[in-house]
Structure formats: structure tokens, C-alpha cells
XYZ file of C-alpha atoms in Angstrom:
588
model
C -125.221 91.427 -49.036
C -127.014 94.806 -48.450
C -130.138 95.205 -50.341
C -130.093 98.213 -52.420
C -133.562 99.378 -51.193
C -132.311 99.706 -47.594
C -129.217 101.590 -48.446
C -128.679 105.386 -47.767
C -126.448 107.022 -50.451
C -124.692 110.390 -49.929
C -122.908 112.117 -52.956
C -120.481 115.006 -52.193
C -119.731 117.284 -55.012
C -116.350 118.599 -54.777
C -116.735 120.187 -58.219
C -114.875 119.560 -61.330
C -112.947 121.674 -63.886
C -111.879 119.462 -66.891
C -110.899 120.447 -70.558
C -114.359 119.607 -71.615
C -116.455 119.532 -68.536
C -117.186 122.084 -65.709
C -119.019 121.824 -62.449
C -118.346 124.571 -60.107
C -121.510 126.563 -58.983
C -123.553 127.842 -60.289
C -122.847 124.682 -62.530
C -123.716 121.320 -61.576
C -121.605 118.708 -63.603
C -122.959 115.408 -64.869
C -121.166 113.367 -62.502
C -123.431 113.664 -59.260
C -126.474 113.343 -61.527
C -125.323 110.309 -63.215
C -124.137 108.787 -60.062
C -127.463 109.307 -58.519
C -129.212 107.870 -61.480
C -127.001 104.799 -61.329
C -127.865 104.199 -57.633
C -131.489 104.583 -58.295
C -131.274 102.294 -61.147
C -129.554 99.606 -59.135
C -132.402 99.842 -56.663
C -131.775 102.619 -54.190
C -135.142 104.595 -53.618
C -134.564 108.160 -54.673
C -135.606 109.548 -51.317
C -132.658 107.693 -49.926
C -130.111 109.612 -51.941
C -128.632 112.580 -50.482
C -126.467 115.343 -52.391
C -124.370 118.052 -50.790
C -121.696 120.436 -52.275
C -118.528 120.829 -50.468
C -119.359 124.384 -49.676
C -122.484 123.254 -47.906
C -120.410 120.964 -45.633
C -118.025 123.766 -44.889
C -120.877 126.002 -43.872
C -123.121 123.661 -42.048
C -121.283 120.880 -39.786
C -124.671 119.388 -39.220
C -124.739 118.180 -42.612
C -121.772 115.883 -42.063
C -124.109 113.419 -40.462
C -125.063 112.398 -43.829
C -121.494 111.798 -44.669
C -120.937 109.863 -41.523
C -124.111 107.810 -41.563
C -124.463 106.773 -45.188
C -124.040 103.298 -46.130
C -122.268 104.437 -49.252
C -120.383 107.637 -49.601
C -119.731 108.913 -53.218
C -117.184 111.699 -53.608
C -117.033 113.254 -57.068
C -114.454 116.110 -58.006
C -111.210 116.782 -59.521
C -109.469 119.680 -61.371
C -107.415 119.221 -64.343
C -107.859 122.741 -65.688
C -107.818 124.938 -62.615
C -109.058 128.604 -62.725
C -110.424 131.279 -60.367
C -113.971 130.778 -59.179
C -116.706 133.111 -57.908
C -119.605 130.723 -57.098
C -117.917 128.060 -55.279
C -114.370 126.780 -53.947
C -113.297 123.398 -55.090
C -112.498 120.806 -52.556
C -108.688 120.590 -51.530
C -107.185 117.494 -50.961
C -107.140 117.503 -47.240
C -110.792 118.131 -47.436
C -111.452 115.085 -49.563
C -109.384 112.843 -47.095
C -111.507 114.201 -44.110
C -114.673 112.956 -45.853
C -113.180 109.370 -46.033
C -111.956 109.450 -42.570
C -115.600 110.410 -41.184
C -117.512 107.968 -43.339
C -118.645 104.850 -41.274
C -119.918 103.269 -44.427
C -118.342 102.451 -47.631
C -116.722 105.100 -49.608
C -115.851 105.357 -53.190
C -114.155 108.463 -55.005
C -114.242 109.211 -58.711
C -114.425 111.837 -61.590
C -111.329 113.465 -62.891
C -109.684 113.149 -59.378
C -108.695 109.738 -60.837
C -106.306 111.229 -63.003
C -104.141 112.778 -60.292
C -104.070 115.047 -57.255
C -101.602 117.845 -56.582
C -100.743 119.651 -53.449
C -103.203 122.221 -54.318
C -105.749 123.051 -57.219
C -103.478 125.272 -59.188
C -101.464 125.711 -62.415
C -97.792 124.988 -62.800
C -98.084 121.818 -60.799
C -97.549 118.124 -60.888
C -99.873 115.372 -59.802
C -99.978 111.737 -58.744
C -102.698 109.152 -58.495
C -103.906 108.740 -54.870
C -106.950 107.085 -53.345
C -106.858 109.702 -50.535
C -107.978 107.040 -48.043
C -111.215 106.041 -49.613
C -112.071 102.372 -49.835
C -112.334 102.550 -53.464
C -111.039 104.754 -56.433
C -113.106 104.507 -59.515
C -110.450 104.149 -62.238
C -112.998 104.629 -64.969
C -116.579 105.918 -64.668
C -117.825 106.684 -61.196
C -121.309 106.161 -62.173
C -120.571 102.508 -63.322
C -118.813 102.061 -60.093
C -121.792 103.252 -58.101
C -124.109 100.913 -60.116
C -122.089 97.797 -59.694
C -121.257 98.640 -55.999
C -124.935 98.881 -55.135
C -125.871 95.881 -57.396
C -123.221 93.772 -55.741
C -124.089 94.750 -52.085
C -121.129 96.982 -51.681
C -118.611 94.215 -51.954
C -116.624 95.720 -54.821
C -116.535 96.447 -58.639
C -114.417 96.096 -61.771
C -113.318 99.314 -63.286
C -115.296 99.960 -66.548
C -116.911 102.589 -68.779
C -120.678 102.983 -68.955
C -122.323 102.542 -72.489
C -124.697 104.999 -73.920
C -127.676 102.830 -73.094
C -126.834 102.876 -69.359
C -126.024 106.608 -69.556
C -129.482 107.408 -71.031
C -131.179 105.649 -68.131
C -129.008 107.115 -65.303
C -129.144 110.647 -66.814
C -133.004 110.758 -66.612
C -133.150 108.942 -63.316
C -130.581 111.078 -61.680
C -132.327 114.396 -62.848
C -134.100 114.777 -59.399
C -130.800 115.375 -57.655
C -130.567 119.074 -58.787
C -133.575 119.898 -56.443
C -130.960 119.361 -53.552
C -128.555 121.892 -54.964
C -128.244 125.134 -52.943
C -128.558 127.178 -56.062
C -131.667 125.332 -57.318
C -133.775 126.428 -59.219
C -133.231 130.030 -60.080
C -129.214 130.171 -60.207
C -128.335 126.801 -61.363
C -127.044 125.733 -64.814
C -126.849 121.993 -65.865
C -123.690 121.003 -67.741
C -124.802 118.676 -70.508
C -122.877 115.727 -72.220
C -123.127 115.406 -75.887
C -120.017 113.299 -76.182
C -116.650 112.698 -74.552
C -113.261 111.884 -75.777
C -111.362 113.339 -78.463
C -109.640 112.098 -81.782
C -106.707 114.425 -81.235
C -103.755 113.983 -78.883
C -102.268 117.316 -77.610
C -99.524 116.556 -75.073
C -101.179 117.929 -71.983
C -104.661 117.039 -72.211
C -106.679 114.499 -70.394
C -109.635 114.394 -72.616
C -108.184 111.748 -74.918
C -107.962 109.381 -71.880
C -111.732 108.963 -72.557
C -111.016 107.433 -75.992
C -112.434 108.695 -79.312
C -115.556 110.656 -79.274
C -118.788 108.721 -78.458
C -121.842 110.759 -79.405
C -125.246 110.378 -77.638
C -128.177 110.826 -79.931
C -129.989 114.072 -80.046
C -133.182 112.174 -78.707
C -131.219 111.196 -75.713
C -129.864 114.694 -74.836
C -133.064 116.222 -75.274
C -134.750 113.706 -73.055
C -132.316 114.500 -70.394
C -132.978 118.117 -70.764
C -136.577 117.724 -70.568
C -136.092 115.463 -67.191
C -134.051 118.189 -65.676
C -136.731 120.857 -66.701
C -139.412 118.631 -64.960
C -137.238 119.221 -61.806
C -137.037 123.107 -62.274
C -133.961 123.521 -64.408
C -134.131 126.318 -67.083
C -130.497 126.885 -67.699
C -128.359 124.356 -69.883
C -124.789 124.376 -71.317
C -123.690 122.013 -73.822
C -120.252 121.833 -72.436
C -119.404 118.218 -71.897
C -117.602 117.714 -75.562
C -114.500 118.346 -76.965
C -115.890 119.747 -80.253
C -119.533 120.881 -80.446
C -119.279 121.180 -84.286
C -118.291 117.567 -84.611
C -121.382 116.433 -82.800
C -123.134 113.595 -84.429
C -120.672 113.199 -87.073
C -117.489 110.889 -87.682
C -115.645 112.542 -84.697
C -114.171 115.303 -86.852
C -116.369 116.447 -89.720
C -119.211 118.606 -88.776
C -122.910 117.381 -89.088
C -125.146 120.450 -89.068
C -128.504 118.380 -89.228
C -127.548 116.577 -86.034
C -126.846 120.076 -84.498
C -130.143 121.368 -85.740
C -132.052 118.309 -84.277
C -130.104 118.757 -81.006
C -130.726 122.458 -80.601
C -134.217 122.674 -82.046
C -135.161 119.573 -79.803
C -133.995 121.500 -76.641
C -135.807 124.573 -77.685
C -139.040 122.574 -78.146
C -138.593 120.760 -74.884
C -138.009 123.884 -72.828
C -139.646 126.774 -74.706
C -139.196 129.019 -71.521
C -135.497 128.280 -70.901
C -133.326 130.890 -69.684
C -130.041 129.890 -70.747
C -128.595 127.802 -73.698
C -124.867 127.916 -74.221
C -121.960 125.977 -75.123
C -118.355 125.557 -74.555
C -115.752 123.882 -76.541
C -115.340 124.246 -80.386
C -112.187 123.034 -82.175
C -110.926 125.566 -84.655
C -109.274 122.853 -86.731
C -112.722 121.614 -87.626
C -113.561 125.078 -89.112
C -110.292 125.165 -90.976
C -110.723 121.669 -92.443
C -114.457 121.840 -93.106
C -115.307 125.630 -93.505
C -118.731 125.493 -95.193
C -120.139 122.767 -92.947
C -118.831 124.662 -89.943
C -120.335 127.910 -91.109
C -123.709 126.024 -91.362
C -123.193 124.646 -87.936
C -122.241 127.899 -86.364
C -125.375 129.433 -87.972
C -127.604 126.755 -86.459
C -126.172 127.364 -82.977
C -126.535 131.204 -83.186
C -130.185 130.790 -84.252
C -130.979 128.916 -81.241
C -128.825 129.930 -78.456
C -129.141 132.739 -75.964
C -126.801 135.867 -76.245
C -123.538 136.054 -74.800
C -122.575 132.514 -75.730
C -118.831 131.691 -75.998
C -117.150 129.026 -78.259
C -113.707 128.243 -76.556
C -110.882 127.649 -78.932
C -108.021 125.431 -77.942
C -105.203 127.450 -79.652
C -102.984 126.760 -76.638
C -99.956 128.442 -78.228
C -99.293 130.715 -81.327
C -95.550 129.667 -81.366
C -94.749 127.196 -84.111
C -92.167 125.538 -82.149
C -94.331 124.797 -79.213
C -97.334 123.702 -81.553
C -94.887 121.012 -83.265
C -93.595 119.868 -79.934
C -97.001 119.316 -78.368
C -99.189 118.117 -81.068
C -101.237 121.282 -81.369
C -103.748 121.354 -84.249
C -103.660 124.808 -85.771
C -101.322 127.683 -86.444
C -101.941 131.135 -85.473
C -102.947 132.034 -89.044
C -105.591 129.045 -89.027
C -106.874 129.961 -85.692
C -107.401 133.699 -86.808
C -109.552 132.482 -89.781
C -111.641 130.287 -87.320
C -112.035 133.370 -85.287
C -113.283 135.409 -88.320
C -115.768 132.727 -89.325
C -117.419 132.727 -85.846
C -117.466 136.334 -85.836
C -119.133 136.373 -89.127
C -121.746 133.803 -88.373
C -122.437 134.275 -84.720
C -120.999 137.724 -84.035
C -124.425 139.448 -84.527
C -126.558 140.922 -81.965
C -130.458 140.420 -81.222
C -132.587 142.773 -82.775
C -130.313 143.525 -85.885
C -132.145 143.485 -89.242
C -131.165 140.707 -91.739
C -131.477 143.141 -94.481
C -128.896 145.312 -92.973
C -126.212 142.554 -93.161
C -127.292 140.387 -96.042
C -124.848 137.504 -96.894
C -122.421 137.809 -99.771
C -122.614 135.921 -102.996
C -125.832 135.418 -105.008
C -127.867 137.757 -102.908
C -130.647 135.188 -102.333
C -129.794 134.902 -98.677
C -130.589 137.650 -96.143
C -129.407 136.462 -92.846
C -127.880 138.710 -90.195
C -124.025 138.624 -90.429
C -121.167 139.710 -87.903
C -119.134 141.034 -86.423
C -121.452 143.589 -84.940
C -119.118 146.220 -83.454
C -121.575 149.234 -83.276
C -120.517 151.367 -80.136
C -124.331 151.940 -79.665
C -125.248 148.268 -79.369
C -127.413 147.192 -76.543
C -127.016 143.519 -76.274
C -124.316 141.004 -76.269
C -123.419 139.055 -79.558
C -125.136 135.600 -79.869
C -121.847 133.699 -80.308
C -118.205 134.774 -80.023
C -114.995 132.727 -79.882
C -112.830 132.433 -76.736
C -109.166 131.689 -76.872
C -107.291 129.272 -74.499
C -103.488 129.593 -74.020
C -101.519 127.188 -72.056
C -98.073 127.958 -70.753
C -95.283 125.659 -69.499
C -95.522 123.282 -72.802
C -92.619 121.767 -74.149
C -90.708 123.850 -76.268
C -91.839 127.210 -74.668
C -89.306 130.020 -74.921
C -89.218 133.840 -74.508
C -90.539 134.256 -77.980
C -93.597 132.070 -77.034
C -95.062 134.949 -75.126
C -94.562 137.405 -77.953
C -96.067 135.151 -80.500
C -99.144 134.837 -78.319
C -99.410 138.692 -77.756
C -99.228 139.158 -81.377
C -101.907 136.829 -82.381
C -104.177 138.575 -79.929
C -103.242 141.837 -81.065
C -103.902 140.799 -84.713
C -107.421 139.750 -83.626
C -108.072 143.089 -82.229
C -106.566 144.984 -85.095
C -108.631 143.273 -87.645
C -111.824 144.553 -85.776
C -112.894 141.002 -84.584
C -114.126 140.131 -81.223
C -113.159 137.682 -78.647
C -115.481 136.998 -75.740
C -112.766 135.596 -73.312
C -109.041 134.971 -73.276
C -108.010 132.298 -70.788
C -104.426 132.200 -69.852
C -103.139 129.387 -67.653
C -100.192 127.381 -66.738
C -100.187 123.598 -67.460
C -100.886 120.979 -64.811
C -99.067 117.705 -65.685
C -100.875 114.430 -65.394
C -99.783 110.911 -65.541
C -100.585 109.371 -68.831
C -100.164 112.719 -70.917
C -96.880 113.370 -72.781
C -96.284 116.460 -70.386
C -95.873 114.046 -67.436
C -92.111 113.610 -67.933
C -91.553 117.353 -68.455
C -93.934 118.088 -65.510
C -94.069 121.798 -64.340
C -90.338 122.448 -64.826
C -90.756 124.879 -67.706
C -93.786 126.536 -66.055
C -91.782 127.251 -62.970
C -88.797 128.700 -64.850
C -91.051 131.171 -66.958
C -93.113 132.150 -63.730
C -91.915 135.784 -63.846
C -92.273 136.090 -67.643
C -95.786 134.508 -67.245
C -96.855 137.027 -64.769
C -95.613 139.976 -66.727
C -97.138 138.810 -70.118
C -100.487 137.996 -68.490
C -100.875 141.509 -67.035
C -99.849 142.935 -70.439
C -102.533 141.024 -72.117
C -105.058 142.138 -69.546
C -104.227 145.843 -70.041
C -103.600 146.102 -73.676
C -105.988 143.562 -74.980
C -108.629 142.461 -72.660
C -109.940 145.883 -71.627
C -110.154 147.370 -75.187
C -111.625 144.027 -76.494
C -114.312 144.119 -73.745
C -115.311 147.697 -74.675
C -115.743 146.408 -78.122
C -117.937 143.387 -76.999
C -120.079 145.257 -74.356
C -120.044 148.926 -75.175
C -121.417 151.438 -72.698
C -125.166 150.993 -72.761
C -125.245 147.088 -73.401
C -127.959 145.705 -71.248
C -127.247 142.558 -69.324
C -130.606 140.833 -68.345
C -130.904 138.873 -65.197
C -127.722 139.404 -63.413
C -127.615 137.349 -60.250
C -126.403 139.167 -57.278
C -123.770 137.207 -55.417
C -121.673 139.115 -53.005
C -120.769 142.528 -51.466
C -117.200 144.149 -51.672
C -116.044 147.680 -51.070
C -119.544 149.142 -51.081
C -120.659 147.580 -54.226
C -122.620 144.511 -55.114
C -121.283 141.881 -57.539
C -123.150 139.356 -59.810
C -123.145 137.523 -62.961
C -125.500 136.245 -65.533
C -125.767 132.583 -65.835
C -123.836 131.376 -68.894
C -120.497 130.352 -70.381
C -117.669 132.523 -68.750
C -120.261 135.303 -67.660
C -118.957 138.563 -67.032
C -118.495 139.648 -63.574
C -120.642 142.929 -62.998
C -120.224 145.563 -60.249
C -123.162 147.701 -59.261
C -122.867 150.769 -56.761
C -124.441 150.215 -53.378
C -125.099 147.050 -51.201
C -128.135 145.439 -52.555
C -130.237 142.448 -51.610
C -128.350 139.244 -52.556
C -129.887 136.181 -54.258
C -132.177 138.170 -56.720
C -131.705 139.217 -60.211
C -131.387 142.754 -61.906
C -131.134 144.016 -65.244
C -127.868 146.046 -65.666
C -126.684 148.558 -68.147
C -122.789 148.581 -68.697
C -121.136 151.897 -67.840
C -117.368 151.141 -67.459
C -114.898 148.318 -68.144
C -112.049 146.448 -66.298
C -110.107 143.629 -67.517
C -112.491 140.975 -67.314
C -115.406 142.555 -65.557
C -117.741 145.434 -66.017
C -119.431 148.317 -64.119
C -122.917 149.107 -64.455
C -126.256 150.571 -63.205
C -129.644 149.124 -62.823
C -131.708 149.128 -66.015
C -133.750 150.979 -66.727
C -132.249 153.748 -64.437
C -134.850 156.135 -62.840
C -133.025 159.465 -62.919
C -135.386 160.929 -60.239
C -134.493 158.226 -57.690
C -130.985 157.190 -58.660
C -128.220 157.529 -56.116
C -125.364 159.854 -56.377
C -123.096 156.908 -56.805
C -125.223 155.445 -59.873
C -125.494 158.948 -61.414
C -121.739 159.556 -61.314
C -121.112 156.245 -63.072
C -122.902 157.209 -66.342
C -120.445 158.103 -68.902
C -119.536 161.705 -69.071
C -121.278 162.546 -65.702
C -118.887 162.545 -62.857
C -119.281 163.627 -59.302
C -120.145 167.336 -59.930
C -122.571 166.743 -62.669
C -124.204 164.066 -60.551
C -124.802 166.529 -57.855
C -126.196 169.027 -60.311
C -128.657 166.342 -61.523
C -129.858 165.617 -57.992
C -130.441 169.270 -57.314
C -132.518 169.803 -60.372
C -134.707 166.867 -59.887
C -137.363 166.041 -60.653
C -137.527 165.659 -64.310
C -140.638 165.005 -66.368
C -138.830 162.954 -69.081
C -135.556 161.731 -70.220
C -135.660 164.080 -72.919
C -135.823 167.076 -70.575
C -132.781 165.693 -68.721
C -130.875 165.312 -71.854
C -131.578 168.837 -73.063
C -130.463 170.403 -69.706
C -127.865 167.924 -68.878
C -125.138 168.698 -71.482
C -125.992 166.190 -74.128
C -125.596 162.934 -72.161
C -127.168 160.017 -73.900
C -129.438 158.754 -71.278
C -131.581 156.802 -73.714
C -129.089 153.923 -73.579
C -129.511 153.732 -69.583
C -133.179 154.671 -69.243
C -136.581 153.952 -70.867
C -138.215 156.996 -72.247
C -140.607 157.035 -69.347
C -138.188 155.987 -66.659
C -138.392 159.129 -64.625
C -140.700 157.664 -61.904
C -143.107 160.698 -62.094
C -146.868 160.200 -61.929
C -149.175 161.966 -64.711
């Protein structure tokens, strides 16, 4: 028996992406935090718990010593909803094996990797359960496995799920681990669990494998937020749940008062928070419980930070695919849910309630959306996103047309979507898609690529112009990398826009950016407020209506005493969107 107080524990984060859980930088998932808390609760001193991301180990081989010499190596990772990532690269299966091969102590692996491993982290793929040469694979909760392993002298454990009492202890005791994340403190967002599991059984989804929803209390979540804030966290996402609207209820019907207690408690615990976003919202909840859903969405929009996204799992607008895969809403029902979120959350900070008073008796005077003003200068508070999965049972050529028509209907109605996520299915053992596998996805690969390109060009680009028109200010864009003479960065938050700024600027700091142009899923911009007397040619030519020749004229005619002077002599360019009135940089 090894005494817990003498153990060295190393946690390696290979990153996770699940239907209702995300942990690729700048996010840190719940898994490493809860595992660290479980180890401490079992008797390991916090100073003997080490945390590394897989990217750290790639970049610095010296840190592998912590893997080699640990008494207990804990690997957490797994991708069941693969995507494209900027902030980090999830561990590939061969890298996960290498960790086990190098570990001289006991090794245990857990997280969504337990559902299966493919040849690579990508869609249109099949998986199988493997232990990847670890001593133990946690078939249930990795944090429960860590606690039982440590408590039992590293001799073994029985697979089990933790209860909420254990979770509340481990969440608080493991908050310290975020200080070891390379993005801590300024560019780290903590994924928060309000519940897990799902009452519905869509054919491809792994979330039902956690059972029906089991909600944490508002006090428990707020206490964890408070603990994380004590260790420097200021950015939070309520992403670990299948449906935020169902929080605190019976698993299906909304409980607005629980949402008010949750969101209000977080705001009181961290008054200076930088980000408060969410992820999943089930459109079937809105269609089944419209009034309570509206109330819940209003509460969220009153407390969150701008640019928030409620991801809707439409998955397919094709009635045949919906029927064969137990999908929950029709295209018409999902469109109504999109309307509701636009109306209750699609307003922008600074808009006057009187200008958009609620319909009905006239006694209410709250702000209403959707706000599609081309002169808007902030992102909407809360918009829906749409998830579409391809390769499902029953998919046919017409499926692609159904999906495109749905998206076009949303746009034509003047509504907004913050994000459209299109992917091909991954098939996991234990789901109904396991037998079909990736066969349909492979057969439709060519159709899928063409359709995805058409959606990006015909829907994504004009939709992004509606959501973030020129002049929209994106505060605190964190600069991440250089490419082709530009600097790229993102705000912290759910599905943050990728922003390209001219010139190679110092990385690892934040700047405010005003949007000037739009790609399919990204925007170009200039620093805000722009100083016209010191702005570079590249910055000036990015302003709408300027171009290369006029940028040259602007530079020749500098300096300007005021923005108004520039406007008068510059052919009517609306610089007020991009510059403060006094942002000429001239001394009196």
C-alpha cells in the first residue's frame, strides 16, 4: 500500500470535445480539475499534483520527466465531436500510447476516450474501445477512478460514477490546477458542469450514455465558480449540459427561477468576470414549453456577456433522417425556436428598452430582438447556432437540399445565427449508429464537400455580415498567431470569431478590434479606436470605401485635427464607427 500523502500525481490533458463538453485551449474541461480534486480529497497534497497539456509535452521534452516519474499518471482526453481547432491540437492515439509507454508508475486513462478510439480525430470515422496500453481504463468516471486508486494504494478500482456530493468536493478542491495551465490566467475559460446526461436518445449521440440528466444545485456551481475565481479565473462557460433551459427542472421542462439563481449567483460571486457564456440549448424545449423558455432565455441574456451562442441540435432538416435517427424537432419547429432566441436574446448592449417594447399589454418595456441594424457596434447578447450532422441513417441527396433550404429560410426571414456547424458523424459502440458506421458518410463525401462550400458562401458570409456589420467592436481580442503578414486572434467565448488584423503584432496580448470585412466564419478588422494620424497604409485601406489609392491620399494629407475634418475631406467615409471623436493623436 502506497500512502496517498507520498504520491506524485501527473495529469495530462489530451483535450476533449463531446456533444455537451469542451476542453480544447483556451478552454479547460472539468476532467483534469475534478481528477485533481479527487486525488487531493483522497489524501494527495496539492503540491504533489502536476498538470500538463499535450501541447506542453510536444513543445518541451523536459516536462516528460513528470510523466516518467509520477507514481500515478492520469490521462484525460477523447473526441466524440471532432472539429477544427486553433488554440490546441488534441492528442492522437499514438501520442496517448507513448505516454503510457513512458510512465514508470501506475497509469490510468479516462474521459470520452472510453467511448472509443479511431485512427485519427476526424469525422466520417468508426471507433473501437481500446486501453491504449494503460494499466487501467476508467469505464465510468475518471475522477472516481482516481479517488479509488489513490485511496486503495494504487491497487485497482471498480468502475463507478461519482455522486453530486463527491463532485462538489472535488470541484472545489481541484480548482487550483488551473494555475498550471499555460493560458492561465488571462486567456483561459473554464468549462462548467451544471448537469450531464440526456433524456432523449438520438441515434449517434454519446451523451445519453451518462444516463438521464442529474443537475447540480445553483449553490454548488456558484461555489465552484468562486473557487476558480480565487485561483485567477475570470472567464466561464456553462457548457457541460445537454440543455441549459432544462437546468434545475425535471430534465425536460424549464425552471426559470433555477436559471436566475444560477446566473445571478455567478455574477455576484465574480462581479468583475470577463466572460459568461453557454453552449447547448435544446430547441425541443422551446417548442414544448414556449413561455417558460422565453423567460429563461431573457434571464440568460440579462446576465451573460455579449456574443453568446446557444447551439441547437437540429442535426438534419430532412424528415426521413429525423424519423430514422430519433431526432427531436422538425425544420419548422427549429425555425420557431430560432425566432424565439432572436426575439429574447438577439438584442445588443446599449439598445433602449423603449425602442423595442414588448408586444401585448404594453406594461413591459424590455429590449427585444433581433437587432439587425447595419450601424450596430456590438455583438448581440445571445443567438442560436445550428448543428448539422451528415452520414446519419436515411441520408440521401435530398437531405443536403433540405438543410440548405432551412438555412436559407432563417436568413430570408431576417433572423440571425451566430454559427453553423456542419460535420460528418463519428460512430461509437453503444449508439444506434454503431452498426451503420461511417458507410453513408463515405458514400456522400463528395456531395458533403460541395454542399458545405455552398453553405459557407451563400449563407455563412451574408449571415456574418448581419451579425457583425462593419464597425462592430470586438473588445479584448487575444492575439494568437501570425500568418501572411497578419495577426490573428479571438475573443474568449463560445465559438468566438477568428479575427485578422493587418501587420505582425505582439502575441499574447489583447486589443479591441472594429470589424471591416467578412469571410465565411471569420472577420477582418483594425484596432479600435483607430488613430488616423498614425494608422498604417494596410489599416487605412481596410476601412470600408477606402482602398489603396485613397489610403495613400489620407497619409499624404495627414495630420488631421479631428475625425470630422477627415470625414469632410475624405469623401464621406464614416470614420465615427472606427475612431473615437478625439482619436487623431494630436496634442492641443
